[in-house]
Coordinates of C-alpha atoms in Angstrom, one line a residue:
X1 CA 12.3 10.9 -18.1
X2 CA 15.8 9.8 -18.2
X3 CA 17.1 13.4 -18.0
X4 CA 14.8 13.7 -14.8
X5 CA 16.3 10.8 -13.0
X6 CA 19.7 11.9 -13.6
X7 CA 19.3 15.2 -11.9
X8 CA 17.7 13.3 -9.1
X9 CA 20.6 11.0 -8.9
X10 CA 22.9 14.0 -9.1
X11 CA 21.1 15.8 -6.2
X12 CA 21.3 12.8 -4.1
X13 CA 25.0 12.4 -4.5
X14 CA 25.4 16.1 -3.5
X15 CA 23.3 15.6 0.0
X16 CA 25.2 12.6 0.5
X17 CA 28.8 14.3 0.0
X18 CA 27.4 17.1 2.4
X19 CA 26.4 14.9 4.9
X20 CA 29.7 12.7 4.8
X21 CA 31.4 16.0 5.1
X22 CA 29.3 17.4 8.1
X23 CA 30.4 14.3 10.5
X24 CA 34.2 15.2 10.9
X25 CA 33.3 18.8 11.1
X26 CA 30.8 17.8 14.2
X27 CA 33.4 15.8 15.7
X28 CA 35.9 18.5 15.5
X29 CA 33.6 20.9 16.7
X30 CA 33.1 18.7 19.6
X31 CA 36.4 18.3 20.1
X32 CA 36.9 21.9 20.7
X33 CA 33.9 22.3 23.2
X34 CA 34.9 19.2 25.4
X35 CA 38.4 18.6 26.9
X36 CA 39.7 15.1 26.1
X37 CA 40.4 14.5 29.8
X38 CA 37.4 15.4 32.2
X39 CA 39.6 15.6 34.9
X40 CA 41.3 18.3 33.3
X41 CA 38.2 20.3 33.2
X42 CA 37.6 20.0 36.9
X43 CA 38.5 22.8 39.1
X44 CA 41.7 22.3 40.6
X45 CA 40.9 24.2 43.9
X46 CA 39.9 22.4 46.7
X47 CA 36.3 22.6 47.9
X48 CA 35.8 24.5 50.8
X49 CA 32.9 22.5 52.1
X50 CA 34.0 18.7 52.0
X51 CA 30.1 17.3 51.5
X52 CA 30.8 18.9 47.9
X53 CA 33.4 16.5 47.1
X54 CA 31.5 13.6 48.6
X55 CA 34.6 11.1 47.9
X56 CA 36.5 9.0 50.3
X57 CA 40.1 7.8 49.2
X58 CA 40.2 4.8 47.3
X59 CA 42.9 3.0 48.9
X60 CA 43.5 4.2 52.5
X61 CA 46.4 2.2 53.1
X62 CA 48.1 3.7 50.0
X63 CA 46.8 7.4 51.1
X64 CA 47.9 7.1 54.6
X65 CA 51.5 6.6 53.2
X66 CA 51.3 9.8 51.5
X67 CA 47.9 12.0 52.7
X68 CA 46.5 14.3 50.5
X69 CA 47.4 17.9 51.5
X70 CA 45.7 21.1 50.0
X71 CA 48.6 23.0 50.9
X72 CA 51.3 20.9 49.0
X73 CA 51.1 22.9 45.7
X74 CA 52.2 26.1 47.6
X75 CA 54.7 24.5 49.6
X76 CA 56.3 22.7 46.3
X77 CA 56.5 26.1 44.8
X78 CA 58.5 27.4 47.9
X79 CA 60.9 24.3 47.1
X80 CA 61.5 25.2 43.5
X81 CA 61.7 28.4 44.2
X82 CA 64.4 27.6 46.8
X83 CA 66.4 25.5 44.8
X84 CA 66.5 28.2 42.2
X85 CA 68.0 30.5 44.4
X86 CA 70.6 27.9 45.1
X87 CA 71.6 27.4 41.5
X88 CA 72.2 30.9 41.1
X89 CA 76.2 32.3 41.7
X90 CA 76.9 33.4 45.1
X91 CA 77.1 37.3 45.3
X92 CA 77.4 37.5 49.0
X93 CA 78.6 35.4 51.9
X94 CA 74.8 36.3 53.4
X95 CA 73.3 34.4 50.7
X96 CA 75.8 31.5 51.1
X97 CA 75.0 31.3 54.8
X98 CA 71.2 31.4 54.8
X99 CA 70.8 29.0 51.9
X100 CA 71.1 25.5 53.4
X101 CA 68.5 26.8 56.5
X102 CA 66.0 27.1 54.1
X103 CA 66.4 24.0 51.8
X104 CA 65.8 22.0 55.2
X105 CA 62.4 23.2 56.0
X106 CA 59.5 20.5 56.0
X107 CA 57.4 20.3 52.7
X108 CA 54.3 20.4 54.9
X109 CA 53.1 23.6 56.2
X110 CA 52.7 24.2 59.8
X111 CA 49.3 23.1 61.4
X112 CA 47.0 26.2 60.5
X113 CA 44.7 27.8 63.5
X114 CA 41.7 25.6 64.1
X115 CA 39.2 28.4 63.8
X116 CA 40.3 28.7 59.9
X117 CA 39.2 24.9 59.3
X118 CA 35.6 24.9 60.5
X119 CA 32.7 26.8 59.9
X120 CA 30.1 27.3 62.6
X121 CA 26.9 28.7 63.6
X122 CA 24.7 29.4 66.6
X123 CA 22.8 26.0 67.8
X124 CA 19.1 25.9 68.9
X125 CA 20.2 25.6 72.6
X126 CA 22.2 28.9 72.5
X127 CA 25.8 26.7 72.1
X128 CA 27.5 27.0 69.2
X129 CA 27.3 24.0 66.2
X130 CA 30.1 22.8 64.2
X131 CA 28.9 23.0 60.4
X132 CA 31.8 21.3 58.3
X133 CA 35.6 21.3 58.5
X134 CA 37.7 22.1 55.7
X135 CA 40.1 19.3 54.4
X136 CA 43.7 19.3 55.9
X137 CA 46.6 16.9 56.2
X138 CA 46.5 16.9 59.8
X139 CA 46.2 13.9 61.8
X140 CA 44.7 15.1 65.2
X141 CA 42.3 17.7 64.9
X142 CA 41.0 19.3 68.3
X143 CA 37.7 21.0 68.4
X144 CA 37.6 23.6 71.1
X145 CA 35.5 23.7 73.7
X146 CA 34.3 27.5 73.2
X147 CA 33.7 29.6 70.2
X148 CA 33.0 33.6 70.6
X149 CA 32.6 33.1 74.4
X150 CA 29.8 30.1 73.5
X151 CA 30.1 26.2 74.5
X152 CA 30.6 23.7 71.6
X153 CA 27.3 22.0 71.6
X154 CA 26.6 20.2 68.2
X155 CA 28.6 18.4 65.4
X156 CA 26.6 19.3 62.5
X157 CA 25.1 16.4 59.9
X158 CA 28.3 15.5 57.6
X159 CA 30.4 18.0 59.5
X160 CA 33.8 15.8 59.2
X161 CA 32.4 13.4 56.4
X162 CA 35.3 12.1 54.5
X163 CA 38.0 14.0 57.1
X164 CA 41.6 12.8 56.7
X165 CA 42.5 12.9 60.4
X166 CA 43.1 9.7 62.4
X167 CA 42.1 11.3 65.3
X168 CA 38.9 14.0 66.2
X169 CA 39.1 15.4 69.8
X170 CA 35.6 16.7 70.8
X171 CA 35.2 18.9 73.6
X172 CA 33.1 17.4 76.7
X173 CA 30.7 20.1 75.9
X174 CA 29.3 18.5 72.9
X175 CA 25.9 17.1 73.3
X176 CA 24.5 16.1 69.6
X177 CA 26.6 14.4 66.8
X178 CA 24.6 14.6 63.8
X179 CA 23.7 12.3 60.9
X180 CA 26.6 11.3 58.9
X181 CA 28.7 13.5 60.8
X182 CA 31.9 11.1 60.6
X183 CA 30.5 9.0 57.7
X184 CA 33.6 7.6 55.4
X185 CA 36.3 8.7 57.5
X186 CA 38.6 6.2 56.3
X187 CA 41.6 7.1 58.4
X188 CA 39.7 7.6 61.9
X189 CA 40.9 4.7 64.3
X190 CA 39.2 6.1 67.8
X191 CA 36.1 7.6 68.5
X192 CA 35.8 9.0 72.5
X193 CA 32.2 10.5 72.8
X194 CA 31.9 13.2 75.4
X195 CA 30.4 12.2 78.8
X196 CA 27.6 14.8 78.0
X197 CA 26.8 13.6 74.7
X198 CA 22.8 12.8 74.2
X199 CA 22.4 11.7 70.7
X200 CA 24.4 9.9 68.1
X201 CA 22.8 10.6 64.6
X202 CA 21.9 7.7 61.9
X203 CA 25.4 6.7 60.0
X204 CA 27.6 9.0 62.0
X205 CA 30.3 6.8 61.9
X206 CA 29.3 4.6 59.2
X207 CA 32.1 3.2 56.5
X208 CA 34.7 4.5 59.5
X209 CA 36.8 1.1 57.9
X210 CA 39.5 1.4 60.6
X211 CA 37.5 2.7 63.7
X212 CA 37.9 -0.4 65.9
X213 CA 37.7 1.8 69.2
X214 CA 34.5 3.8 70.5
X215 CA 33.7 5.1 73.9
X216 CA 30.2 5.6 74.4
X217 CA 29.1 6.9 78.0
X218 CA 25.8 6.4 79.4
X219 CA 24.3 9.8 78.8
X220 CA 24.0 8.9 75.0
X221 CA 20.0 8.1 75.1
X222 CA 19.3 7.8 71.4
X223 CA 21.4 6.2 68.5
X224 CA 20.4 6.6 65.1
X225 CA 20.3 3.8 62.6
X226 CA 23.5 2.3 60.7
X227 CA 25.2 4.7 63.0
X228 CA 28.3 2.5 63.6
X229 CA 27.6 0.0 60.3
X230 CA 31.1 -0.9 58.5
X231 CA 33.0 -0.6 61.4
X232 CA 35.4 -3.2 62.8
X233 CA 33.8 -1.7 65.9
X234 CA 30.4 -3.0 65.3
X235 CA 31.9 -5.9 63.4
X236 CA 34.1 -7.3 66.0
X237 CA 31.0 -7.5 68.5
X238 CA 30.6 -10.9 69.9
X239 CA 27.1 -10.7 71.8
X240 CA 23.9 -11.6 70.5
X241 CA 22.6 -8.7 71.9
X242 CA 24.7 -5.3 71.0
X243 CA 23.6 -2.6 73.7
X244 CA 25.3 0.6 73.6
X245 CA 25.0 4.0 75.8
X246 CA 21.6 4.1 78.0
X247 CA 20.2 1.0 77.3
X248 CA 20.1 1.0 73.3
X249 CA 19.7 -2.1 71.4
X250 CA 21.7 -1.2 68.4
X251 CA 21.7 -4.9 66.9
X252 CA 20.4 -8.3 67.8
X253 CA 22.6 -11.0 66.1
X254 CA 21.2 -14.1 67.4
X255 CA 18.8 -16.7 65.8
X256 CA 16.1 -17.4 68.7
X257 CA 12.7 -17.9 67.3
X258 CA 11.1 -16.8 70.7
X259 CA 13.2 -13.6 71.4
X260 CA 13.2 -12.3 74.7
X261 CA 14.6 -8.5 74.9
X262 CA 16.9 -7.8 77.7
X263 CA 15.6 -5.9 81.0
X264 CA 18.3 -3.1 80.3
X265 CA 17.0 -2.3 77.2
X266 CA 14.9 1.3 77.1
X267 CA 15.4 1.6 73.4
X268 CA 14.8 -0.8 70.8
X269 CA 16.8 0.6 67.8
X270 CA 15.5 1.2 64.1
X271 CA 16.5 -1.8 62.2
X272 CA 18.0 -3.5 65.1
X273 CA 16.1 -6.9 64.9
X274 CA 14.9 -7.0 61.2
X275 CA 15.4 -9.3 58.9
X276 CA 15.0 -12.4 61.3
X277 CA 12.8 -14.6 59.0
X278 CA 12.8 -17.4 61.9
X279 CA 11.5 -15.3 64.6
X280 CA 8.1 -16.4 65.6
X281 CA 7.4 -14.5 68.7
X282 CA 9.0 -11.7 70.9
X283 CA 8.7 -10.6 74.6
X284 CA 9.2 -7.0 75.3
X285 CA 9.7 -6.1 79.0
X286 CA 8.4 -3.1 80.6
X287 CA 11.4 -0.7 80.7
X288 CA 11.3 -0.2 77.2
X289 CA 10.3 3.0 76.5
X290 CA 10.7 3.4 72.5
X291 CA 10.3 1.0 69.4
X292 CA 12.2 2.7 66.3
X293 CA 11.5 2.6 62.7
X294 CA 11.5 -1.0 61.0
X295 CA 12.9 -2.3 64.4
X296 CA 11.5 -5.5 63.4
X297 CA 11.1 -5.0 59.7
X298 CA 11.2 -8.4 57.5
X299 CA 10.6 -10.8 60.6
X300 CA 8.1 -12.5 58.3
X301 CA 7.2 -15.4 60.9
X302 CA 6.5 -13.0 63.8
X303 CA 3.1 -13.5 64.9
X304 CA 3.0 -13.0 68.8
X305 CA 4.2 -10.1 70.5
X306 CA 4.0 -9.8 74.2
X307 CA 4.4 -5.9 75.3
X308 CA 3.4 -3.7 78.4
X309 CA 0.5 -2.0 78.6
X310 CA 2.2 1.3 77.8
X311 CA 5.6 2.3 75.4
X312 CA 6.0 5.8 75.3
X313 CA 6.8 5.8 71.7
X314 CA 6.1 3.2 68.9
X315 CA 7.1 3.8 65.4
X316 CA 4.4 3.0 62.9
X317 CA 6.7 1.0 60.9
X318 CA 8.7 -0.9 63.6
X319 CA 6.6 -4.2 63.1
X320 CA 6.0 -3.8 59.0
X321 CA 6.3 -6.9 56.9
X322 CA 5.5 -9.4 59.8
X323 CA 2.6 -11.8 60.1
X324 CA 1.4 -10.0 63.1
X325 CA 0.6 -7.0 60.9
X326 CA -0.3 -8.7 57.6
X327 CA -2.3 -11.8 58.9
X328 CA -4.6 -10.4 61.7
X329 CA -8.3 -10.2 61.1
X330 CA -9.6 -7.5 63.9
X331 CA -10.3 -4.3 63.0
X332 CA -8.2 -2.9 65.9
X333 CA -4.6 -4.0 66.0
X334 CA -3.4 -3.2 69.6
X335 CA -0.2 -3.4 71.4
X336 CA -0.9 -3.5 75.0
X337 CA -3.5 -0.9 75.6
X338 CA -2.1 1.0 72.2
X339 CA -3.8 1.3 69.2
X340 CA -1.3 0.3 66.7
X341 CA -3.6 0.4 63.4
X342 CA -7.2 0.5 62.3
X343 CA -7.9 -1.7 59.5
X344 CA -11.7 -1.8 59.3
X345 CA -13.9 -0.1 56.4
X346 CA -16.6 1.4 58.7
X347 CA -17.7 4.9 58.3
X348 CA -18.4 5.9 61.9
X349 CA -15.9 4.2 64.3
X350 CA -16.2 3.7 68.1
X351 CA -12.5 3.1 69.4
X352 CA -12.8 0.2 71.9
X353 CA -12.9 1.3 76.0
X354 CA -9.5 0.8 77.7
X355 CA -7.4 2.1 74.9
X356 CA -5.0 4.7 76.3
X357 CA -3.0 5.5 73.1
X358 CA -4.2 6.1 69.4
X359 CA -0.8 5.3 68.0
X360 CA 1.3 7.0 65.0
X361 CA -0.4 6.8 62.0
X362 CA -2.8 4.3 63.3
X363 CA -5.8 5.9 61.1
X364 CA -4.1 7.8 58.5
X365 CA -4.8 7.5 55.2
X366 CA -8.3 5.9 55.9
X367 CA -10.9 6.7 53.3
X368 CA -13.9 5.3 54.7
X369 CA -14.4 7.2 58.2
X370 CA -16.3 10.0 58.5
X371 CA -17.1 10.1 62.4
X372 CA -14.8 8.9 65.2
X373 CA -15.4 8.3 68.7
X374 CA -12.7 8.1 71.4
X375 CA -13.4 6.8 74.9
X376 CA -12.9 8.5 78.2
X377 CA -9.8 6.1 78.4
X378 CA -7.9 7.4 75.7
X379 CA -5.1 10.0 76.8
X380 CA -2.9 10.6 74.1
X381 CA -3.2 10.8 70.4
X382 CA 0.2 10.5 68.6
X383 CA 1.8 11.9 65.3
X384 CA -0.4 11.4 62.2
X385 CA -2.7 9.3 63.9
X386 CA -5.7 10.6 61.7
X387 CA -3.8 12.2 59.0
X388 CA -5.0 12.7 55.8
X389 CA -8.5 10.9 56.1
X390 CA -10.4 12.8 53.1
X391 CA -13.8 11.8 54.8
X392 CA -13.3 12.5 58.5
X393 CA -15.8 15.2 59.6
X394 CA -16.7 14.3 63.0
X395 CA -14.0 13.6 66.0
X396 CA -15.6 13.6 69.6
X397 CA -13.1 13.2 72.4
X398 CA -13.6 12.2 75.9
X399 CA -12.4 14.0 78.9
X400 CA -9.2 11.8 79.3
X401 CA -7.5 13.2 76.5
X402 CA -4.4 15.1 77.6
X403 CA -1.9 15.2 74.4
X404 CA -2.7 15.8 70.7
X405 CA 0.5 14.9 68.7
X406 CA 1.9 16.6 65.5
X407 CA 0.1 16.6 62.5
X408 CA -2.7 14.5 64.2
X409 CA -5.1 15.8 62.0
X410 CA -3.4 17.0 59.2
X411 CA -5.1 16.9 55.5
X412 CA -8.6 16.2 57.2
X413 CA -9.7 18.6 54.6
X414 CA -13.6 18.0 55.6
X415 CA -13.1 18.0 59.3
X416 CA -15.7 20.7 60.5
X417 CA -16.5 19.5 64.1
X418 CA -14.2 19.1 67.1
X419 CA -15.1 18.0 70.8
X420 CA -11.9 18.4 72.8
X421 CA -13.1 17.2 76.4
X422 CA -11.8 19.2 79.3
X423 CA -8.4 17.9 80.3
X424 CA -6.3 18.7 77.0
X425 CA -3.0 20.3 77.8
X426 CA -0.9 20.1 74.4
X427 CA -1.7 20.5 70.9
X428 CA 1.5 19.7 68.4
X429 CA 2.8 21.3 65.8
X430 CA 0.7 21.2 62.5
X431 CA -1.8 19.3 64.3
X432 CA -4.8 20.7 62.6
X433 CA -3.1 22.2 59.3
X434 CA -4.8 21.8 56.1
X435 CA -8.3 21.6 57.8
X436 CA -10.3 24.3 55.9
X437 CA -13.5 23.4 56.8
X438 CA -12.9 23.8 60.7
X439 CA -13.8 27.1 61.4
X440 CA -14.7 26.8 65.2
X441 CA -12.2 25.0 67.8
X442 CA -13.3 25.1 71.6
X443 CA -10.2 25.0 73.8
X444 CA -10.5 23.9 77.5
X445 CA -8.9 26.0 80.1
X446 CA -6.4 23.0 81.0
X447 CA -4.5 24.1 77.8
X448 CA -0.8 25.0 78.1
X449 CA 0.6 24.6 74.9
X450 CA -0.6 25.3 71.0
X451 CA 2.4 24.1 68.8
X452 CA 3.6 25.6 65.6
X453 CA 1.0 26.1 62.9
X454 CA -1.2 24.1 64.5
X455 CA -4.5 25.9 63.5
X456 CA -5.1 28.0 60.2
X457 CA -2.8 26.8 57.9
X458 CA -2.8 24.7 54.7
X459 CA 0.1 22.7 53.0
X460 CA 1.6 23.2 49.4
X461 CA 4.3 20.7 48.3
X462 CA 6.1 23.6 46.4
X463 CA 5.3 26.5 48.6
X464 CA 5.1 24.8 52.3
X465 CA 2.7 25.8 55.0
X466 CA 0.2 28.7 54.1
X467 CA -2.2 30.7 56.0
X468 CA -5.8 29.2 55.3
X469 CA -8.2 32.4 54.6
X470 CA -11.1 30.6 56.5
X471 CA -12.8 32.5 59.3
X472 CA -11.6 30.4 61.8
X473 CA -12.4 31.3 65.5
X474 CA -10.7 29.9 68.8
X475 CA -12.8 29.8 71.7
X476 CA -10.5 29.7 75.0
X477 CA -9.4 31.7 78.0
X478 CA -5.9 30.6 78.1
X479 CA -2.8 32.2 77.7
X480 CA -1.7 29.7 75.6
X481 CA -4.7 30.6 72.8
X482 CA -4.3 34.4 73.2
X483 CA -0.7 34.2 72.4
X484 CA -1.2 31.9 69.4
X485 CA -4.3 33.7 68.3
X486 CA -2.4 37.2 68.5
X487 CA 0.7 35.6 66.8
X488 CA -0.9 34.2 63.7
X489 CA -3.9 36.8 63.7
X490 CA -6.5 34.6 64.4
X491 CA -9.9 35.8 66.0
X492 CA -10.0 34.7 69.5
X493 CA -13.3 34.9 71.7
X494 CA -13.9 34.0 75.5
X495 CA -14.8 29.9 76.1
X496 CA -18.6 30.3 76.5
X497 CA -20.2 28.4 79.2
X498 CA -22.0 26.1 77.0
X499 CA -19.0 25.5 74.6
X500 CA -19.6 23.0 72.1
X501 CA -22.7 21.3 73.8
X502 CA -24.4 21.2 70.7
X503 CA -25.1 17.7 69.2
X504 CA -22.2 17.0 66.4
X505 CA -23.7 18.0 62.4
X506 CA -24.9 15.2 60.1
X507 CA -22.0 13.9 57.8
X508 CA -21.9 13.6 54.1
X509 CA -20.6 10.7 51.9
X510 CA -17.4 9.7 52.2
X511 CA -15.0 10.0 49.1
X512 CA -13.8 6.3 49.5
X513 CA -15.4 3.2 51.4
X514 CA -19.2 2.3 52.1
X515 CA -22.4 4.1 51.3
X516 CA -23.2 7.6 52.5
X517 CA -23.7 8.3 56.3
X518 CA -26.4 10.3 57.5
X519 CA -29.7 11.9 55.9
X520 CA -29.6 14.0 52.7
X521 CA -29.8 17.5 53.0
X522 CA -31.8 20.4 51.3
X523 CA -34.4 20.1 48.3
X524 CA -32.1 20.1 45.4
X525 CA -32.6 16.7 44.6
X526 CA -36.3 17.5 43.7
X527 CA -35.0 19.8 40.8
X528 CA -32.0 17.3 40.0
X529 CA -34.7 14.3 39.5
X530 CA -37.2 16.7 37.4
X531 CA -34.5 17.8 34.9
X532 CA -33.4 14.1 34.6
X533 CA -36.6 12.9 33.8
X534 CA -37.3 15.4 30.9
X535 CA -34.1 14.4 29.5
X536 CA -34.9 10.9 29.3
X537 CA -38.1 11.4 28.0
X538 CA -36.7 13.9 25.2
X539 CA -34.5 11.2 24.3
X540 CA -36.6 8.7 24.0
X541 CA -39.1 10.5 21.7
X542 CA -36.1 11.4 19.6
X543 CA -34.9 7.8 19.2
X544 CA -38.7 6.7 18.4
X545 CA -39.1 9.4 15.7
X546 CA -35.8 8.6 14.2
X547 CA -36.6 5.0 14.1
X548 CA -40.1 5.7 12.3
X549 CA -38.3 7.9 9.6
X550 CA -35.9 4.7 8.8
X551 CA -38.7 2.0 8.3
X552 CA -40.0 4.5 5.5

């Protein structure tokens, strides 16, 4: 026994020695594999695309004195070479006379050609889009008004992000400035938006902490959220209402509990009035055409909204986290004559007469709805209005309907019956994508446009939109339907005289909400009931037999 214990102790000691010896070997191997200074392992070459770096200078004032210049290393090498030449013994008179001229050359290289600093591509409107700008130490960058004989119309998202220039001159031809196009340009002091510019994207100039002077023409009709946040231009605004461009309410900085939007406002911008907890009511003038994402989000006391009958665009999130949204009891939440949200749990829904617009995402994700009837007054169904309603099978529209928006019924995988009326003019992109049960669609003679992948497609998160393999038939005499059916290889037939006049089919049980609607179809329930009864009887006999055996 003692001998065995001694052997065990010896083995344990040897194991511990090997383990302790392995630790420094691992540390040494790790030190060999990883450089001591992470910065030393970085690629010294400056990235061609400034978006790859995504880093603004830590101290703009310090960097301004000696701005980063990707050309500096090459110039430094030239200077050192020149100095080396001056220290060599003079061999000829020519060398002596030329040396001083070389040593007086500036270190910074001359400005490169503008086209060598930018990458561009064709824009959707036929012009040129500036994709990105390569870093240089130039203080002023001038973008040409034409490239390859085409006008420069677009500045792409993040194109000049973290650029070192303090002035960027945009040509008069520019119409669109993309999201984050100049975000984080710490040296930029002034921005003159061209007179033809129409849109400025979200965060386009955000974080430009020296940007004080901005000229925005009346041609600008859309400004994205946070476009000028973090700039002196915005922070120095003194008015309660910050209105930019063509009537865009960019921000409200007041504290009124009963807010009245000014008459000259056309767009209530994203987040423009958000977070005002004391606001209890708001009056929106007739001139407002759009209320953007989260415009009044977080105005928790907001309970009254006075609005015109019709607003061309109201975001589904415009009034999120307000008392008006959360405390209401009505099934149909309306703004003017627009249905903003359906909050009921009925299977069969009859939208009230007088409603003109079914708003963005009004029914989206409603599990209970199996059938929806729209009145003759409804003219427009907006984006995602009925999207992802898993139980929706029947949709009947009145003859007033003219427009069905993007993705309006996308993902309604049980929808099998449509009655579209006789005034429909346009069907938006992906409007009925993801509706595999829909095999017949009757389109009226008034139809003028069918959007991309509107019919006959499904959507997969990893693969995108895929063609359905169902037997879809479009019944229509219109050119729009003919072109769509030919392009998508979908069967098209002439519109019959009795176009879908047959009654809507019975609906089956919804996947959520209340009990089933409609009658039980077929006779399969008889067999199921018989088999179930036999199984229950057999189980009872077996249980009685087992109990009897246990009693003996």
